[in-house]
């Protein structure tokens, strides 16, 4: 019999943003947990919901009737995760929640089907919790570190934090064999002509961007050895024959010495895959750009967030807008596409700051730009700062932190126009850098910029209300 069934509530079919790009990846956290628990001798099953819909997921759970279920949840999958939990509970299962969101809303998750909420890494905690639950049920949970549960009085009890895994190299590779990874690869191949596999080389980010969630790994940073990562890439090559990789790390180039060693190890083994990943401007320089190119990097996302130094400083991002522009040019000079993330609507952002961001995009002409409208994630310093002005959302179990807004800031309508304006401005930057760009393209981009600008102006007095 299965000791634990692991699942999540992500349904690709319900995700319009992801359906537009069709670049799905599996939930690595669950694959890591499964590998660890199996190595400890537990019997584990993963119900991967990515290619299902809610009805199919509920039917699969009803057929399996697992006595113990572990559910991954993040702020977007909350609603689905608690629905799955409710169904499992109704069928008599014990439900454990984990992932980046549940520990920040322990009371709510416990009120919506959860018996236990695990905070941080799940591997060591579950390896202790599973036999504990089998022996003692929900009694004496205070013995297990790293969890929250309901006390006898109904209040939420939190046990001391769980120590993090010290040696990541000693951990087994993610249990990709537990799911139908080929389905992900086929989806990639159909839509993009390539098979792409994700992996991570480290855990945790020591930086302090105040809107970013650190609920799983805190501010720790632990790296795997270059040899261990290369071993995993060889295993991925032998099993899945991918065409490319995605290093799903927070800041892939965080340590230059590590990158040097990793590049040397990959070269020694004759391994080279096109890949994309994320970094920060302060973790790039000419040598790092050369190493990335040597390793096969075809696109690097440089988290920019804003072109206004004032806003970057307010975010405690510890990056420099002018240097960001230089780094975009640097990676492009090595034949690597430069992607950048922009966040609009950070608390205190003014019209002048948005202008600065547009100027930044036009000057630097990144190849790809992803813009989000800021929202306060529970558990972050940003959430605490704006807590008394947070509005939006609705019923917790049907909503998400992404629906939260800050009273007094400009309306979503305004920011949607601003998003379009920034997209047009970065297009103009790219066209200016391209001597072959036709007049018609330029005229279209100017028109789109002007239209969005007028729409921004027309909505400039619209603000969010409580
Ligand atoms: C890769 C990634 C993505 C990929 C996901 C694709 C995929 N399936 O891999 C993409 C780009 C699509 C993505 C999108 C988004 N993401 Co994202 N993403 C990440 C990232 C960078 C890595 C995830 C990862 O693989 N981590 C490595 C594994 C080992 O860690 P883990 O998943 O947390 O798992 C560990 C623990 O959480 C725990 N655990 C996990 N599951 C379970 C289950 C049980 C039962 C238990 C007990 C424990 C447990 O144990 C695991 C092993 O130690 C994280 C940041 C990070 N470094 O983790 C952000 C992160 C998860 N994303 C985040 C956000 C906000 C988003 C978006 C909402 C962004 C947006 N504006 O659209 C969307 C939501 C998409 C969705 N619908 O789910 C936030 C979540 C915050 C929160 N409180 O929920 C994070 C934490 C980033 C951040 N620092 O703010 N993301
Ligand atoms: S946004 Fe990126 S660099 Fe900043 S704290 Fe989060 S993961 Fe680290």
Coordinates of C-alpha atoms in Angstrom, one line a residue, residues 220-452:
X220 CA 20.0 30.5 2.9
X221 CA 21.9 29.6 -0.3
X222 CA 23.1 26.0 -0.8
X223 CA 24.7 24.8 -3.9
X224 CA 25.2 21.4 -5.4
X225 CA 28.7 20.5 -6.6
X226 CA 29.3 21.0 -10.3
X227 CA 30.0 17.2 -10.6
X228 CA 26.7 16.3 -9.0
X229 CA 24.8 18.6 -11.4
X230 CA 26.7 17.2 -14.4
X231 CA 25.8 13.7 -13.1
X232 CA 22.1 14.7 -13.2
X233 CA 22.4 16.1 -16.6
X234 CA 24.0 12.9 -17.9
X235 CA 21.1 10.9 -16.3
X236 CA 18.6 13.3 -17.9
X237 CA 20.4 12.8 -21.2
X238 CA 20.4 9.1 -21.0
X239 CA 16.7 8.8 -20.0
X240 CA 15.0 11.7 -21.8
X241 CA 17.3 12.8 -24.6
X242 CA 16.4 16.5 -24.2
X243 CA 17.3 19.2 -26.8
X244 CA 17.6 21.8 -24.1
X245 CA 17.5 22.5 -20.4
X246 CA 16.0 25.1 -18.0
X247 CA 18.0 25.8 -14.9
X248 CA 15.0 26.9 -12.7
X249 CA 17.2 28.6 -10.2
X250 CA 16.6 32.0 -8.6
X251 CA 20.0 33.4 -9.5
X252 CA 22.0 30.9 -11.7
X253 CA 25.2 32.9 -11.9
X254 CA 25.3 33.8 -8.2
X255 CA 28.8 32.3 -7.7
X256 CA 31.4 32.9 -10.5
X257 CA 33.8 30.3 -9.1
X258 CA 31.1 27.7 -9.2
X259 CA 30.2 28.6 -12.7
X260 CA 33.8 28.3 -13.8
X261 CA 34.0 24.8 -12.3
X262 CA 30.7 23.8 -13.8
X263 CA 31.7 25.0 -17.2
X264 CA 34.9 23.0 -16.9
X265 CA 33.1 19.9 -15.8
X266 CA 30.6 20.1 -18.6
X267 CA 33.4 20.5 -21.1
X268 CA 35.4 17.7 -19.6
X269 CA 32.3 15.4 -20.1
X270 CA 31.5 16.7 -23.5
X271 CA 28.1 18.0 -22.3
X272 CA 26.6 21.0 -23.9
X273 CA 22.9 21.9 -24.0
X274 CA 21.1 25.1 -25.0
X275 CA 19.5 26.4 -21.9
X276 CA 17.8 29.4 -20.4
X277 CA 17.9 30.7 -16.8
X278 CA 17.6 33.8 -14.6
X279 CA 20.1 36.1 -12.9
X280 CA 20.7 39.6 -11.7
X281 CA 22.8 42.4 -13.2
X282 CA 25.3 42.4 -10.3
X283 CA 26.0 38.7 -10.9
X284 CA 27.1 39.3 -14.5
X285 CA 30.3 40.5 -16.0
X286 CA 32.3 39.8 -19.2
X287 CA 33.7 36.5 -17.9
X288 CA 30.4 35.2 -16.7
X289 CA 28.8 36.1 -20.1
X290 CA 31.6 34.2 -21.8
X291 CA 31.0 31.2 -19.5
X292 CA 27.2 31.3 -20.2
X293 CA 27.8 31.4 -23.9
X294 CA 30.3 28.5 -23.7
X295 CA 27.8 26.5 -21.7
X296 CA 25.1 27.0 -24.3
X297 CA 22.9 29.6 -22.8
X298 CA 20.5 31.0 -25.4
X299 CA 18.5 33.3 -23.2
X300 CA 19.2 34.8 -19.8
X301 CA 16.5 36.6 -17.9
X302 CA 17.9 39.5 -16.0
X303 CA 15.4 40.6 -13.3
X304 CA 15.2 44.3 -13.8
X305 CA 11.8 45.1 -12.2
X306 CA 12.1 48.8 -12.7
X307 CA 14.2 51.3 -14.7
X308 CA 13.9 53.8 -11.8
X309 CA 16.7 53.6 -9.3
X310 CA 14.4 55.1 -6.7
X311 CA 12.0 52.2 -7.0
X312 CA 14.8 49.6 -7.1
X313 CA 16.2 51.1 -3.9
X314 CA 12.7 51.1 -2.3
X315 CA 12.4 47.4 -3.2
X316 CA 15.8 46.7 -1.6
X317 CA 16.7 45.1 -4.8
X318 CA 20.4 46.1 -4.5
X319 CA 20.8 46.4 -8.3
X320 CA 21.7 49.4 -10.5
X321 CA 19.5 50.4 -13.4
X322 CA 22.4 51.9 -15.5
X323 CA 24.5 48.7 -15.1
X324 CA 21.5 46.6 -16.0
X325 CA 21.5 48.3 -19.4
X326 CA 25.2 47.5 -19.8
X327 CA 24.7 43.9 -18.9
X328 CA 21.8 43.5 -21.4
X329 CA 24.2 44.8 -24.1
X330 CA 27.0 42.5 -22.8
X331 CA 25.0 39.3 -23.0
X332 CA 23.6 40.2 -26.4
X333 CA 27.1 40.8 -27.6
X334 CA 27.8 37.1 -26.8
X335 CA 24.8 36.0 -28.9
X336 CA 22.6 35.4 -25.9
X337 CA 19.0 36.7 -25.8
X338 CA 18.4 39.1 -23.0
X339 CA 15.0 38.8 -21.2
X340 CA 13.9 41.1 -18.5
X341 CA 11.1 41.2 -15.9
X342 CA 9.3 44.4 -15.1
X343 CA 7.1 45.1 -12.1
X344 CA 4.6 47.9 -12.4
X345 CA 2.6 49.4 -9.5
X346 CA 5.1 49.0 -6.7
X347 CA 4.0 51.1 -3.7
X348 CA 5.0 54.8 -4.3
X349 CA 5.8 54.4 -8.0
X350 CA 5.0 57.6 -9.8
X351 CA 4.3 58.5 -13.4
X352 CA 8.0 59.7 -13.6
X353 CA 9.2 56.3 -12.4
X354 CA 7.2 54.6 -15.1
X355 CA 8.7 57.0 -17.6
X356 CA 12.2 56.0 -16.3
X357 CA 11.3 52.4 -16.9
X358 CA 10.2 53.1 -20.4
X359 CA 13.4 55.0 -21.1
X360 CA 15.3 52.1 -19.6
X361 CA 13.6 49.6 -22.0
X362 CA 14.0 51.8 -25.0
X363 CA 17.7 52.3 -24.3
X364 CA 18.5 48.8 -23.5
X365 CA 16.3 47.0 -26.0
X366 CA 16.0 43.6 -24.3
X367 CA 14.8 40.8 -26.6
X368 CA 12.0 39.7 -24.3
X369 CA 10.1 41.6 -21.6
X370 CA 7.6 40.1 -19.1
X371 CA 5.7 42.7 -17.1
X372 CA 3.6 42.0 -14.0
X373 CA 1.5 44.3 -11.9
X374 CA 2.8 44.1 -8.4
X375 CA 0.8 42.3 -5.7
X376 CA 1.8 41.8 -2.1
X377 CA 2.6 38.1 -1.3
X378 CA 1.8 37.1 2.3
X379 CA 5.0 36.6 4.4
X380 CA 7.0 39.2 2.5
X381 CA 8.3 42.5 3.9
X382 CA 6.4 44.2 1.2
X383 CA 3.1 42.6 2.3
X384 CA 3.8 43.8 5.9
X385 CA 4.6 47.4 4.7
X386 CA 1.3 47.8 2.8
X387 CA -0.8 45.5 5.1
X388 CA -3.1 48.3 6.3
X389 CA -3.9 49.3 2.7
X390 CA -4.4 45.8 1.2
X391 CA -7.7 45.3 -0.7
X392 CA -9.2 42.9 -3.2
X393 CA -9.2 39.2 -3.1
X394 CA -12.5 37.9 -2.0
X395 CA -13.2 34.6 -0.3
X396 CA -9.7 33.2 0.7
X397 CA -10.2 29.7 -0.8
X398 CA -11.4 31.1 -4.1
X399 CA -8.9 33.8 -4.5
X400 CA -5.1 34.4 -4.5
X401 CA -2.6 36.9 -3.4
X402 CA -2.3 37.9 -7.0
X403 CA -5.8 39.4 -6.7
X404 CA -4.6 41.7 -3.9
X405 CA -4.1 45.3 -4.5
X406 CA -3.1 48.4 -2.5
X407 CA -5.6 51.1 -1.8
X408 CA -4.7 54.4 -3.3
X409 CA -2.5 53.2 -6.1
X410 CA -3.5 53.6 -9.7
X411 CA -6.1 51.2 -11.1
X412 CA -5.4 48.0 -12.9
X413 CA -6.8 49.5 -16.0
X414 CA -4.2 52.2 -15.9
X415 CA -1.4 49.6 -15.4
X416 CA -2.7 47.5 -18.3
X417 CA -2.3 50.5 -20.5
X418 CA 1.1 51.1 -18.9
X419 CA 2.0 47.5 -19.7
X420 CA 1.2 48.0 -23.3
X421 CA 3.1 51.3 -23.4
X422 CA 6.2 49.6 -22.0
X423 CA 5.9 46.8 -24.5
X424 CA 5.7 49.3 -27.3
X425 CA 8.6 51.3 -26.0
X426 CA 10.8 48.2 -25.8
X427 CA 9.8 47.3 -29.3
X428 CA 10.8 50.8 -30.4
X429 CA 14.2 50.2 -28.7
X430 CA 14.7 47.0 -30.6
X431 CA 13.7 48.6 -33.9
X432 CA 16.1 51.5 -33.3
X433 CA 18.9 49.0 -32.8
X434 CA 18.0 47.2 -36.0
X435 CA 19.1 49.0 -39.1
X436 CA 17.0 46.6 -41.3
X437 CA 13.7 47.4 -39.5
X438 CA 11.1 48.6 -42.0
X439 CA 9.3 52.0 -41.8
X440 CA 5.9 50.3 -41.4
X441 CA 7.1 48.4 -38.3
X442 CA 8.4 51.6 -36.8
X443 CA 5.2 53.5 -37.6
X444 CA 3.1 50.7 -36.0
X445 CA 5.2 50.7 -32.8
X446 CA 5.0 54.5 -32.6
X447 CA 1.3 54.4 -33.0
X448 CA 0.9 51.7 -30.4
X449 CA 3.1 53.7 -28.0
X450 CA 1.1 56.9 -28.5
X451 CA -2.3 55.1 -28.1
X452 CA -1.3 53.5 -24.8

